[in-house]
Amino acid sequence: MSLDLPKVRNIGIAAHIDAGKTTTTERVLYYAGKTHRMGDVDEGTTTTDFDEQEQERGITIYSAAVTCSWHDHTINLIDTPGHVDFTAEVERSLRVLDGVIAVFDAKEGVEAQSETVWHQADRYNVPRICFLNKMDKIGADFQASVASIEKRLGANPVPVQIPIGAENRFEGLIDLIAMKAVYYQSDTQGSKFVEKDIPESLLAEATEARKNLEEKAAEVSEALMEKYLNDEPLTADDIIAALREGTIRSALQPTLCGSSLKYVGVQRLLDGVVRYLPSPLDVPPVVAHKADKNGGDIELKPDPKGPLAAYVFKIVAEKPVDLCYVRVYSGTLKASSRVLNPALNEKENLSRMFRVFAKKREQIDQAEAGDIVAVIGLKESLTGHTLCDTKAPVLLEKIEFPEAVIAQSIEPVSSKDRDKLVGILQSLTRQDPTFHTRISEETGQMLISGMGELHLEVLTRRIRDDFKVEVNVGQPRVSFRETVTTAAEAEGRFVREFAGRGHFAVVKLRLEPMERESGGESWQFADATPPETLTPEFLEAVRQGVQDAAASGVVHGSPVIDWKATLIDAQVSEDESSELAFENAARVAFENAMREANPVVLEPVMKVQIVTPDESFGTVNSDLNVRRAVITGTDIRGPFRVVDAHVPLRELFGYTTQLRSMTQGRASATMEMSHFAPVSGKDVF
């Protein structure tokens, strides 16, 4: 069955941890008729948190895809994690979504991870609507939360609703477009609601809010501005059309409110998804690079009859074959077909295809442009790879994932399980782009690295529970980096004789610091030698040697970041030069230059936000000073103090547990990777 693209919404729900994303998703599925009973996060019975660890911990770990319908529209919905350790799940979801519901806790407003998610959406130009959840919570403040979105995110939130009351007096909402008060019936789990005239006590506030809504809508629509300036009445359709236009351009964000837990406002939120968020036809065509001899870029529109371009954005390791989630940008992807992966120049067999509803699957024969589906049969493809037609190869832009910041050793309890563990780790690495494994050259131990303590804890638990291999893990340790602080030049020579022939290469490099752009590569290689000094094969060998040397480091054995290496000279022997020789000469040249360029060891520094009762502020602050923290800001949020700080990761192992102990369990902390900084304080060697 062909998709009616104007009526398709590919959206995600994203927010800070505990803002209510999964509960909101549960309500959406129930009201859309996809479930007959609402699950509960605390009871571990939600549809999208179906993993055992998600149910036990009460948090979302893996993004889950579901499909439902609302008012004849098809909604492909992805529920994403809120915990920073699983930011890769958010990153790859945002890469393929056309719109996002940003959920905020109406008491807390913008929190640390709210900012991260928002800026991730900025990076991919994803339009958003805002949902201020938990209006029934003690301390909930609609206007303060809207102000925090405006101030801390630099956004343009436009309320299309205002709440009726707050905290335990929260009764419903006022729809500013219909200018009606809406009351939800809790005895029907919010399935039924009544619209009434706006109470006299709220009429002045609602009228003022409606005036603000009309002004904001007119600012993004020339047609509406003319009517507004001429004092002509604006109809509901006028305002909705203008808000949709502004949302798609990311000029504004329609802002709604409610309480998912108390069944208030979710149907209006679904209306907002349909009204304001874009269809695949409303977003700009995706830009792909032609992977043939002609090269160049091409714009791909969501046309089922166009050239095939599908994007693998998530892999779930399953037995006997992996399940791959795919967004189809152009053309039609068919089951039982053969496709090209141009990144690997390999052909892949796509055996079966499914429409996904969390852990349930409905087998389908094909998926058209604009659709999100899951497929099995791909053996070599990874997250960020493109699937296309062999006759029209194209490459879509890959996702850049954050670098791992924490590592620990891992060994099987029984030596006979070592080979099995190696296979499991390879499978998990394939599934999770922020999880890495390697063998320590110094100790011979297997090391795993990831985004945080919880990240590694979850994966270790999977190895034990899902794969039935008992393992011992070492204490977490920081993943350091190295960099250079000045420019230096050095030569590398490789003159050897083995395997019955000589090998000769001389390489001279200039190594210098490179200032990295946000989200950009951490290194750069350039060739400044006269044309045809080296053949393409020898030049590629030099590049590979430089990359290999940088991956191993020189000072501390840690990867080198933020560098630029320029090949400034090379010597070739017609008889004895080889790719092997140039690769090794480049490695030596890089290491020599690194030693001369004043190298430093870098450690990861985390951006930490602590919410503590005011009476515990002094204790928390003193403890942060001991941890070498740099306080970047403090704020007052009711009876609580919010502290923002930069803290070296080495000082934060076990911090949340210690923080709870210091404050009788009343304080909480969230942290995310901020930057790498030169090591100070404790010796790292």
XYZ file of C-alpha atoms in Angstrom:
685
model
C 0.000 0.000 0.000
C 1.419 3.381 -1.012
C 2.086 5.984 1.640
C 0.043 9.173 1.590
C 3.147 11.311 2.238
C 1.364 14.549 3.238
C -0.212 12.522 6.049
C 3.004 10.914 7.353
C 4.810 12.191 10.448
C 8.233 10.765 11.371
C 8.705 12.111 14.875
C 10.556 11.461 18.105
C 9.969 12.226 21.763
C 13.079 13.592 23.466
C 13.840 15.220 26.803
C 15.809 15.209 30.032
C 15.585 12.032 32.104
C 12.344 11.777 34.134
C 10.506 14.472 32.170
C 7.862 11.905 31.205
C 8.723 10.841 27.649
C 7.825 7.176 28.023
C 4.612 7.886 29.959
C 3.624 10.341 27.217
C 4.338 7.670 24.592
C 2.131 5.210 26.480
C -0.756 7.681 26.453
C -0.243 8.423 22.751
C -0.440 4.720 21.861
C -3.533 4.210 24.016
C -5.475 7.176 22.622
C -4.387 6.256 19.074
C -5.941 2.811 19.604
C -2.680 0.824 19.365
C -2.868 -0.496 22.943
C -5.822 -1.436 25.110
C -4.092 -0.805 28.413
C -1.680 1.915 29.455
C 1.628 0.674 30.818
C 3.354 2.218 33.830
C 7.061 3.104 34.077
C 7.186 2.338 37.812
C 5.586 -1.068 37.249
C 7.863 -1.858 34.283
C 4.893 -2.474 31.961
C 5.380 0.183 29.262
C 5.305 -0.734 25.589
C 8.527 0.957 24.478
C 10.634 0.122 27.563
C 10.407 -3.613 26.918
C 14.005 -4.473 27.793
C 14.394 -6.141 31.204
C 16.936 -3.579 32.416
C 14.709 -0.691 31.306
C 11.863 -2.150 33.333
C 14.024 -2.699 36.413
C 15.703 0.721 36.347
C 12.630 2.672 35.258
C 14.566 4.474 32.509
C 14.732 4.287 28.721
C 17.998 2.788 27.483
C 17.228 1.936 23.857
C 15.236 4.033 21.403
C 12.087 2.159 20.400
C 10.036 2.667 17.236
C 6.251 2.384 17.047
C 3.715 3.218 14.359
C 0.210 4.495 15.041
C -2.428 6.633 13.349
C -4.270 9.793 14.366
C -6.974 11.511 12.314
C -6.018 9.570 9.149
C -2.329 10.415 9.599
C 0.409 7.776 9.977
C 2.784 8.578 12.838
C 6.139 6.793 13.032
C 7.215 7.547 16.589
C 10.573 6.949 18.283
C 10.830 7.147 22.088
C 14.425 8.088 22.954
C 16.456 7.814 26.190
C 16.945 10.823 28.458
C 20.115 9.660 30.192
C 23.280 11.186 28.731
C 25.096 7.808 28.708
C 22.757 6.745 25.900
C 23.022 9.939 23.861
C 23.932 7.896 20.751
C 20.348 6.594 20.688
C 19.092 10.186 20.529
C 21.711 11.230 17.973
C 20.890 8.511 15.456
C 17.152 8.953 15.918
C 17.302 12.705 15.291
C 19.311 12.026 12.127
C 16.309 10.360 10.488
C 13.351 12.221 12.031
C 11.358 15.058 10.498
C 10.062 16.475 13.781
C 10.400 16.214 17.552
C 8.195 16.582 20.604
C 10.455 18.167 23.235
C 9.042 17.245 26.635
C 9.819 19.396 29.673
C 9.047 18.966 33.352
C 6.817 21.970 34.136
C 8.479 22.346 37.539
C 12.095 22.115 36.365
C 11.811 23.833 32.963
C 14.984 23.442 30.894
C 17.381 20.922 32.465
C 20.885 19.819 31.484
C 19.922 17.055 29.078
C 17.111 19.223 27.672
C 19.824 21.531 26.360
C 21.827 18.659 24.874
C 18.819 17.203 23.056
C 17.746 20.641 21.842
C 21.160 21.415 20.387
C 21.311 17.957 18.775
C 18.021 18.797 17.056
C 19.484 22.172 16.034
C 22.396 20.354 14.401
C 20.038 18.318 12.211
C 17.561 21.217 11.671
C 14.683 19.221 13.134
C 11.487 21.241 13.757
C 10.051 20.956 17.282
C 6.935 21.440 19.340
C 7.158 21.715 23.142
C 5.069 19.857 25.711
C 5.204 21.123 29.296
C 4.391 17.937 31.175
C 3.719 17.354 34.884
C 1.561 20.459 35.365
C 0.100 18.632 38.381
C 3.509 18.423 40.111
C 4.252 20.533 43.185
C 6.155 23.591 42.006
C 4.880 23.411 38.399
C 5.022 26.835 36.756
C 3.946 27.161 33.129
C 5.143 30.724 32.529
C 8.514 30.152 34.225
C 9.084 27.027 32.120
C 8.240 28.890 28.899
C 10.646 31.655 29.949
C 13.418 29.093 30.593
C 12.959 27.633 27.086
C 13.256 31.113 25.641
C 16.240 32.151 27.764
C 18.351 28.984 28.029
C 17.694 27.522 24.579
C 17.437 30.736 22.579
C 14.145 29.360 21.271
C 10.828 30.989 20.393
C 8.168 29.026 22.326
C 4.623 30.072 21.416
C 1.924 28.858 23.830
C -1.123 27.544 21.997
C -2.581 26.497 25.353
C -2.433 27.720 28.928
C -3.164 25.566 31.988
C -6.185 25.852 34.211
C -4.522 25.916 37.611
C -1.310 24.136 38.599
C -0.017 21.570 41.107
C -2.931 19.903 42.923
C -5.282 22.561 41.484
C -4.475 21.615 37.874
C -7.857 20.930 36.262
C -7.390 21.157 32.509
C -6.268 23.567 29.826
C -7.457 26.455 27.716
C -7.130 25.939 23.973
C -6.122 29.392 22.712
C -6.955 28.564 19.099
C -10.503 27.355 19.795
C -10.757 29.667 22.852
C -12.347 26.889 24.880
C -11.640 25.407 28.289
C -10.954 21.655 28.098
C -11.522 19.327 31.062
C -10.432 15.675 30.932
C -12.366 12.961 32.752
C -9.931 10.945 34.872
C -12.457 8.117 35.413
C -12.179 7.401 31.655
C -8.350 7.675 31.792
C -8.672 10.898 29.850
C -10.396 9.223 26.880
C -13.320 11.583 27.288
C -13.118 15.309 27.775
C -15.525 18.209 27.694
C -15.116 21.653 26.187
C -16.669 24.569 28.035
C -16.593 28.325 27.929
C -13.503 29.825 29.518
C -14.108 30.562 33.221
C -14.676 34.251 33.929
C -11.677 34.283 36.296
C -9.331 33.228 33.481
C -10.883 35.126 30.586
C -8.571 38.164 30.807
C -5.458 35.947 30.967
C -6.694 33.807 28.057
C -7.518 36.886 25.955
C -4.030 38.296 26.529
C -2.447 34.920 25.668
C -4.550 34.695 22.491
C -3.374 38.174 21.492
C 0.240 37.082 21.990
C -0.427 33.930 19.925
C -1.878 35.963 17.035
C 1.092 38.355 17.124
C 3.638 35.506 17.069
C 1.774 33.759 14.234
C 1.616 36.980 12.198
C 5.387 37.461 12.553
C 6.076 34.341 10.472
C 3.381 34.810 7.800
C 3.157 37.803 5.495
C -0.459 37.012 4.621
C -1.406 36.855 8.287
C 0.575 39.986 9.162
C -1.483 42.004 6.688
C -4.731 40.815 8.282
C -3.328 41.390 11.762
C -2.238 44.976 11.015
C -5.643 45.713 9.491
C -7.361 44.416 12.653
C -9.127 41.728 10.661
C -10.143 38.710 12.772
C -7.794 35.733 12.456
C -9.493 32.365 12.070
C -8.298 29.135 13.647
C -7.207 27.905 10.198
C -5.209 31.116 9.639
C -3.300 30.662 12.907
C -2.695 26.928 12.437
C -1.335 27.467 8.905
C 1.018 30.223 10.100
C 2.218 28.196 13.080
C 2.877 25.224 10.810
C 4.895 27.404 8.453
C 6.902 28.843 11.349
C 7.491 25.425 12.934
C 8.797 23.872 9.723
C 11.216 26.804 9.345
C 12.202 26.412 13.033
C 11.217 30.063 13.521
C 8.985 29.126 16.454
C 7.878 26.178 18.567
C 4.168 25.733 19.395
C 4.005 25.027 23.124
C 1.396 22.817 24.772
C 0.829 21.675 28.338
C -0.688 18.853 30.335
C 0.000 15.916 32.601
C 0.548 12.588 30.878
C 0.383 10.744 34.186
C -3.029 12.307 34.962
C -4.273 11.807 31.354
C -4.487 15.529 30.567
C -3.605 17.094 27.233
C -2.207 14.149 25.246
C -4.925 14.135 22.572
C -4.321 17.848 21.972
C -0.597 17.023 21.737
C -1.365 14.505 18.974
C -3.415 17.207 17.247
C -0.324 19.416 17.491
C 1.835 16.732 15.848
C -0.536 16.523 12.895
C -1.083 20.275 12.680
C 2.414 21.668 13.100
C 5.140 19.085 12.496
C 6.258 18.459 8.895
C 5.577 15.560 6.595
C 8.514 14.153 4.559
C 7.383 16.474 1.748
C 7.745 19.580 3.926
C 11.414 19.179 4.805
C 14.220 20.037 2.358
C 15.370 17.218 0.039
C 18.201 15.152 1.507
C 21.608 15.799 -0.065
C 23.558 12.709 -1.155
C 26.986 12.310 -2.732
C 27.200 10.358 -5.982
C 29.381 7.321 -5.326
C 30.447 6.842 -8.941
C 33.257 8.143 -11.143
C 31.368 11.392 -11.786
C 31.050 12.346 -8.107
C 29.233 15.517 -7.040
C 26.144 16.021 -4.881
C 22.532 15.284 -5.707
C 19.268 16.283 -4.003
C 16.890 13.403 -3.363
C 13.196 14.125 -2.975
C 10.890 11.661 -1.175
C 9.702 10.118 -4.444
C 8.836 6.383 -4.429
C 9.829 6.263 -8.105
C 13.160 8.020 -7.580
C 16.581 6.367 -7.127
C 16.784 4.210 -4.024
C 18.469 5.825 -1.007
C 17.882 4.283 2.408
C 19.793 4.988 5.603
C 20.711 2.448 8.293
C 20.400 4.310 11.597
C 20.217 1.542 14.192
C 21.285 -2.082 14.536
C 19.943 -4.489 17.148
C 22.069 -7.587 17.700
C 19.766 -10.599 17.568
C 20.113 -14.293 16.876
C 20.578 -15.577 14.230
C 20.751 -12.245 12.319
C 20.768 -8.555 13.214
C 17.692 -6.357 12.946
C 18.499 -3.094 11.140
C 16.329 0.026 11.346
C 16.186 1.944 8.068
C 14.783 5.293 6.921
C 13.894 5.344 3.218
C 14.624 8.792 1.767
C 14.059 8.088 -1.926
C 12.781 5.243 -4.085
C 11.250 1.984 -2.891
C 13.007 -0.605 -0.731
C 11.779 -4.146 -1.338
C 12.056 -7.351 0.652
C 13.922 -10.269 -0.979
C 16.078 -7.817 -2.919
C 19.770 -7.108 -3.392
C 21.081 -3.627 -2.596
C 24.456 -1.889 -2.680
C 26.288 -0.520 0.353
C 28.572 2.037 -1.360
C 30.542 2.778 1.841
C 31.894 -0.784 1.690
C 31.333 -1.332 -2.027
C 29.506 -4.511 -1.051
C 26.188 -5.921 -2.183
C 23.801 -6.960 0.584
C 20.814 -9.298 0.554
C 17.720 -7.840 2.169
C 15.615 -10.867 3.014
C 12.660 -9.611 5.080
C 11.140 -6.295 6.120
C 8.921 -5.292 9.039
C 6.791 -2.488 10.312
C 7.789 -2.243 13.965
C 5.677 -1.757 17.050
C 8.236 -1.857 19.898
C 9.078 -5.577 20.162
C 6.215 -6.668 17.868
C 6.695 -6.832 14.101
C 4.408 -6.929 11.100
C 6.035 -8.337 7.973
C 5.674 -6.176 4.851
C 6.866 -6.474 1.252
C 8.180 -2.981 0.606
C 8.758 0.484 2.058
C 8.531 3.733 0.123
C 10.281 7.085 0.437
C 9.381 8.724 3.742
C 8.957 5.462 5.664
C 10.843 4.013 8.644
C 11.045 0.204 8.810
C 13.223 -2.625 10.095
C 14.956 -5.191 7.881
C 16.943 -8.385 8.335
C 19.540 -9.966 6.068
C 22.208 -7.237 6.081
C 25.533 -8.720 7.196
C 28.135 -5.980 6.745
C 26.172 -2.718 6.988
C 26.668 -0.518 10.040
C 24.962 2.517 11.573
C 25.370 5.460 9.187
C 25.652 3.352 6.033
C 23.577 3.923 2.914
C 21.648 1.303 0.945
C 21.050 2.127 -2.713
C 20.599 0.759 -6.202
C 23.695 -0.764 -7.811
C 23.077 1.332 -10.938
C 22.793 4.663 -9.063
C 25.158 4.543 -6.072
C 24.828 7.420 -3.584
C 26.190 8.122 -0.100
C 24.208 9.910 2.606
C 26.057 11.868 5.303
C 27.251 9.738 8.220
C 26.436 10.436 11.870
C 29.236 11.782 14.068
C 29.046 10.168 17.499
C 30.686 11.473 20.681
C 33.958 9.924 21.797
C 34.103 7.368 24.599
C 35.316 8.837 27.889
C 35.481 5.873 30.268
C 37.035 2.402 30.075
C 37.368 -0.734 32.177
C 38.894 -4.164 31.795
C 36.711 -7.208 31.191
C 37.604 -10.893 31.364
C 35.516 -14.080 31.277
C 35.324 -15.987 34.567
C 36.048 -19.184 32.630
C 38.946 -19.113 30.139
C 36.981 -21.370 27.784
C 34.516 -18.460 27.263
C 37.181 -16.068 25.982
C 36.479 -16.607 22.265
C 32.750 -16.386 22.925
C 33.230 -13.091 24.793
C 35.264 -11.665 21.906
C 32.374 -12.473 19.539
C 29.834 -10.895 21.912
C 31.880 -7.702 22.227
C 32.161 -7.478 18.439
C 28.389 -7.849 18.182
C 27.770 -5.119 20.794
C 30.266 -2.812 19.067
C 28.360 -3.286 15.814
C 25.128 -2.375 17.588
C 26.381 0.614 19.622
C 28.663 3.155 17.864
C 29.759 4.668 21.214
C 30.927 1.303 22.604
C 34.485 0.222 21.782
C 36.720 -2.723 22.607
C 40.474 -3.245 22.314
C 43.315 -5.292 23.741
C 45.737 -3.394 25.983
C 49.235 -3.618 24.521
C 50.720 -3.239 28.018
C 48.708 -5.842 29.935
C 47.033 -7.970 27.265
C 43.651 -7.302 28.937
C 40.452 -6.779 27.003
C 39.225 -3.224 27.529
C 35.728 -1.874 26.921
C 34.986 1.834 26.710
C 31.825 3.915 26.512
C 29.988 7.076 27.525
C 29.754 6.559 31.291
C 29.534 4.170 34.225
C 25.871 3.360 33.595
C 26.538 2.715 29.905
C 29.192 0.068 30.662
C 27.155 -1.353 33.532
C 24.161 -1.922 31.238
C 26.273 -3.599 28.553
C 28.075 -5.795 31.088
C 24.720 -6.901 32.438
C 23.624 -7.779 28.892
C 26.683 -9.989 28.476
C 25.768 -11.879 31.653
C 21.987 -12.079 31.208
C 21.398 -12.152 27.455
C 24.510 -13.968 26.294
C 24.990 -16.136 29.436
C 28.703 -15.408 29.881
C 29.950 -14.614 33.390
C 32.585 -11.861 33.382
C 34.773 -9.966 35.810
C 35.174 -6.232 35.229
C 37.817 -3.890 36.585
C 37.356 -0.476 38.135
C 36.296 2.238 35.667
C 39.103 4.422 34.395
C 39.222 7.542 32.310
C 39.956 7.436 28.575
C 42.665 10.060 28.108
C 43.666 11.799 24.884
C 46.836 13.466 23.654
C 47.371 16.569 21.566
C 50.123 18.935 20.410
C 50.500 22.564 21.470
C 53.059 23.865 18.934
C 54.044 23.116 15.341
C 56.980 20.834 14.563
C 58.552 19.110 11.575
C 60.164 15.671 11.558
C 61.348 12.981 9.196
C 60.641 9.276 9.202
C 62.793 6.738 7.329
C 62.057 3.110 6.610
C 64.924 1.275 4.919
C 64.727 -2.478 5.467
C 65.240 -5.733 3.657
C 62.996 -8.710 4.294
C 60.912 -11.277 2.428
C 63.583 -11.298 -0.266
C 63.342 -7.650 -1.254
C 64.239 -4.149 -0.103
C 61.748 -1.612 1.261
C 62.542 2.100 1.079
C 60.620 5.263 2.012
C 61.409 8.678 3.488
C 58.588 10.909 4.701
C 58.750 14.432 6.147
C 55.730 15.819 8.007
C 54.707 19.085 9.600
C 52.473 18.540 12.645
C 50.482 21.388 14.192
C 47.510 21.986 16.486
C 44.082 22.229 14.869
C 41.109 24.034 16.339
C 38.159 21.755 15.954
C 34.782 23.047 14.818
C 31.753 21.860 16.759
C 30.958 18.294 15.730
C 33.861 18.218 13.259
C 36.717 15.772 12.764
C 39.493 15.815 15.358
C 42.287 15.524 12.761
C 43.289 16.551 9.260
C 45.835 15.250 6.741
C 47.085 17.328 3.813
C 49.573 16.818 0.975
C 51.805 19.811 0.202
C 54.319 17.997 -2.029
C 54.660 18.822 -5.742
C 52.201 16.976 -7.990
C 53.049 13.354 -8.742
C 55.671 13.146 -5.984
C 53.835 10.062 -4.740
C 51.454 7.704 -6.484
C 47.915 7.645 -5.055
C 48.699 4.255 -3.456
C 51.816 5.563 -1.678
C 49.992 8.736 -0.579
C 47.176 6.639 0.880
C 49.805 4.522 2.685
C 51.245 7.703 4.248
C 47.798 8.778 5.364
C 47.145 5.354 6.875
C 50.491 5.366 8.698
C 49.776 8.795 10.163
C 46.299 7.722 11.310
C 47.640 4.539 12.894
C 50.317 6.462 14.797
C 47.744 8.996 16.012
C 45.427 6.227 17.193
C 48.177 4.800 19.431
C 49.564 8.074 20.812
C 53.114 8.798 21.853
C 53.166 10.278 25.372
C 50.594 8.181 27.173
C 49.489 5.601 24.639
C 46.169 7.466 24.165
C 44.627 8.604 20.856
C 45.845 11.964 19.558
C 43.156 14.553 18.752
C 42.966 18.061 17.297
C 45.974 17.846 14.973
C 46.823 18.598 11.380
C 49.600 16.704 9.613
C 50.966 17.978 6.314
C 53.201 15.900 4.063
C 55.939 18.337 2.978
C 58.487 15.994 1.415
C 58.944 12.369 0.384
C 61.692 10.309 -1.228
C 60.953 7.381 -3.516
C 63.092 4.532 -4.856
C 61.846 3.171 -8.162
C 62.980 -0.336 -7.284
C 62.425 -0.604 -3.540
C 59.628 1.733 -2.451
C 56.439 0.026 -1.287
C 53.167 0.853 0.444
C 54.444 -0.974 3.511
C 57.562 1.210 3.601
C 55.635 4.471 3.283
C 53.114 3.439 5.935
C 55.918 2.702 8.419
C 57.936 5.809 7.499
C 54.845 7.985 8.034
C 54.261 6.372 11.410
C 57.828 7.156 12.490
C 57.616 10.726 11.139
C 54.396 11.387 13.062
C 55.836 10.036 16.311
C 59.021 12.098 15.919
C 57.066 15.263 15.137
C 54.731 14.627 18.056
C 57.645 14.514 20.509
C 58.910 17.881 19.212
C 55.491 19.597 19.261
C 55.166 19.934 23.057
C 52.562 17.176 23.507
C 50.156 17.194 26.458
C 47.824 14.593 27.931
C 44.136 15.561 27.993
C 41.409 14.325 30.303
C 37.635 14.437 29.769
C 35.836 17.224 31.618
C 32.126 16.808 32.297
C 29.403 19.423 32.354
C 27.587 18.713 35.617
C 24.294 20.103 36.869
C 23.357 19.548 40.512
C 19.958 20.333 42.006
C 20.291 20.504 45.790
C 18.182 21.789 48.692
C 19.355 25.268 49.625
C 20.464 24.140 53.100
C 22.864 21.600 51.541
C 24.379 24.068 49.076
C 27.458 24.800 51.212
C 28.271 21.114 51.657
C 27.816 20.387 47.952
C 29.886 23.411 46.968
C 32.761 22.464 49.280
C 32.767 18.933 47.921
C 32.897 20.250 44.341
C 35.952 22.352 45.169
C 37.742 19.222 46.410
C 36.906 17.589 43.069
C 38.663 20.379 41.123
C 35.349 21.720 39.840
C 34.932 25.051 38.101
C 31.522 26.504 38.996
C 30.023 28.076 35.871
C 26.736 29.255 37.360
C 24.180 28.957 40.137
C 20.456 29.562 40.060
C 17.559 29.389 42.486
C 14.603 27.161 41.668
C 12.112 27.435 44.527
C 13.630 25.854 47.661
C 16.414 24.317 45.558
C 19.737 25.625 44.295
C 20.885 24.637 40.798
C 24.664 24.455 40.386
C 26.349 24.204 36.979
C 30.001 23.166 36.939
C 32.796 21.657 34.864
C 34.423 18.723 36.669
C 37.152 16.288 35.533
C 35.610 12.869 34.970
C 38.252 11.259 37.206
C 36.685 13.045 40.161
C 33.149 11.848 39.479
C 33.208 8.061 39.781
C 30.412 7.138 42.177
C 29.507 10.813 42.630
C 25.713 10.512 42.438
C 25.726 7.963 45.285
C 27.957 10.200 47.412
C 25.810 13.236 46.616
C 22.680 11.484 47.856
C 24.530 10.531 51.041
C 25.620 14.167 51.624
C 22.083 15.521 51.200
C 19.951 12.761 52.759
C 18.899 11.664 49.294
C 17.384 15.033 48.314
C 19.927 16.194 45.699
C 20.354 14.913 42.164
C 23.018 15.347 39.499
C 23.225 14.933 35.748
C 26.399 15.034 33.718
C 27.517 14.952 30.125
C 30.780 15.208 28.265
C 31.888 18.822 27.779
C 35.471 18.887 26.472
C 39.006 17.589 26.913
C 41.440 19.681 28.960
C 45.123 19.306 29.908
C 45.638 17.012 32.859
C 46.246 18.684 36.188
C 46.324 17.445 39.732
C 46.711 13.690 40.012
C 49.330 11.893 37.949
C 47.804 9.796 35.145
C 50.753 7.473 34.631
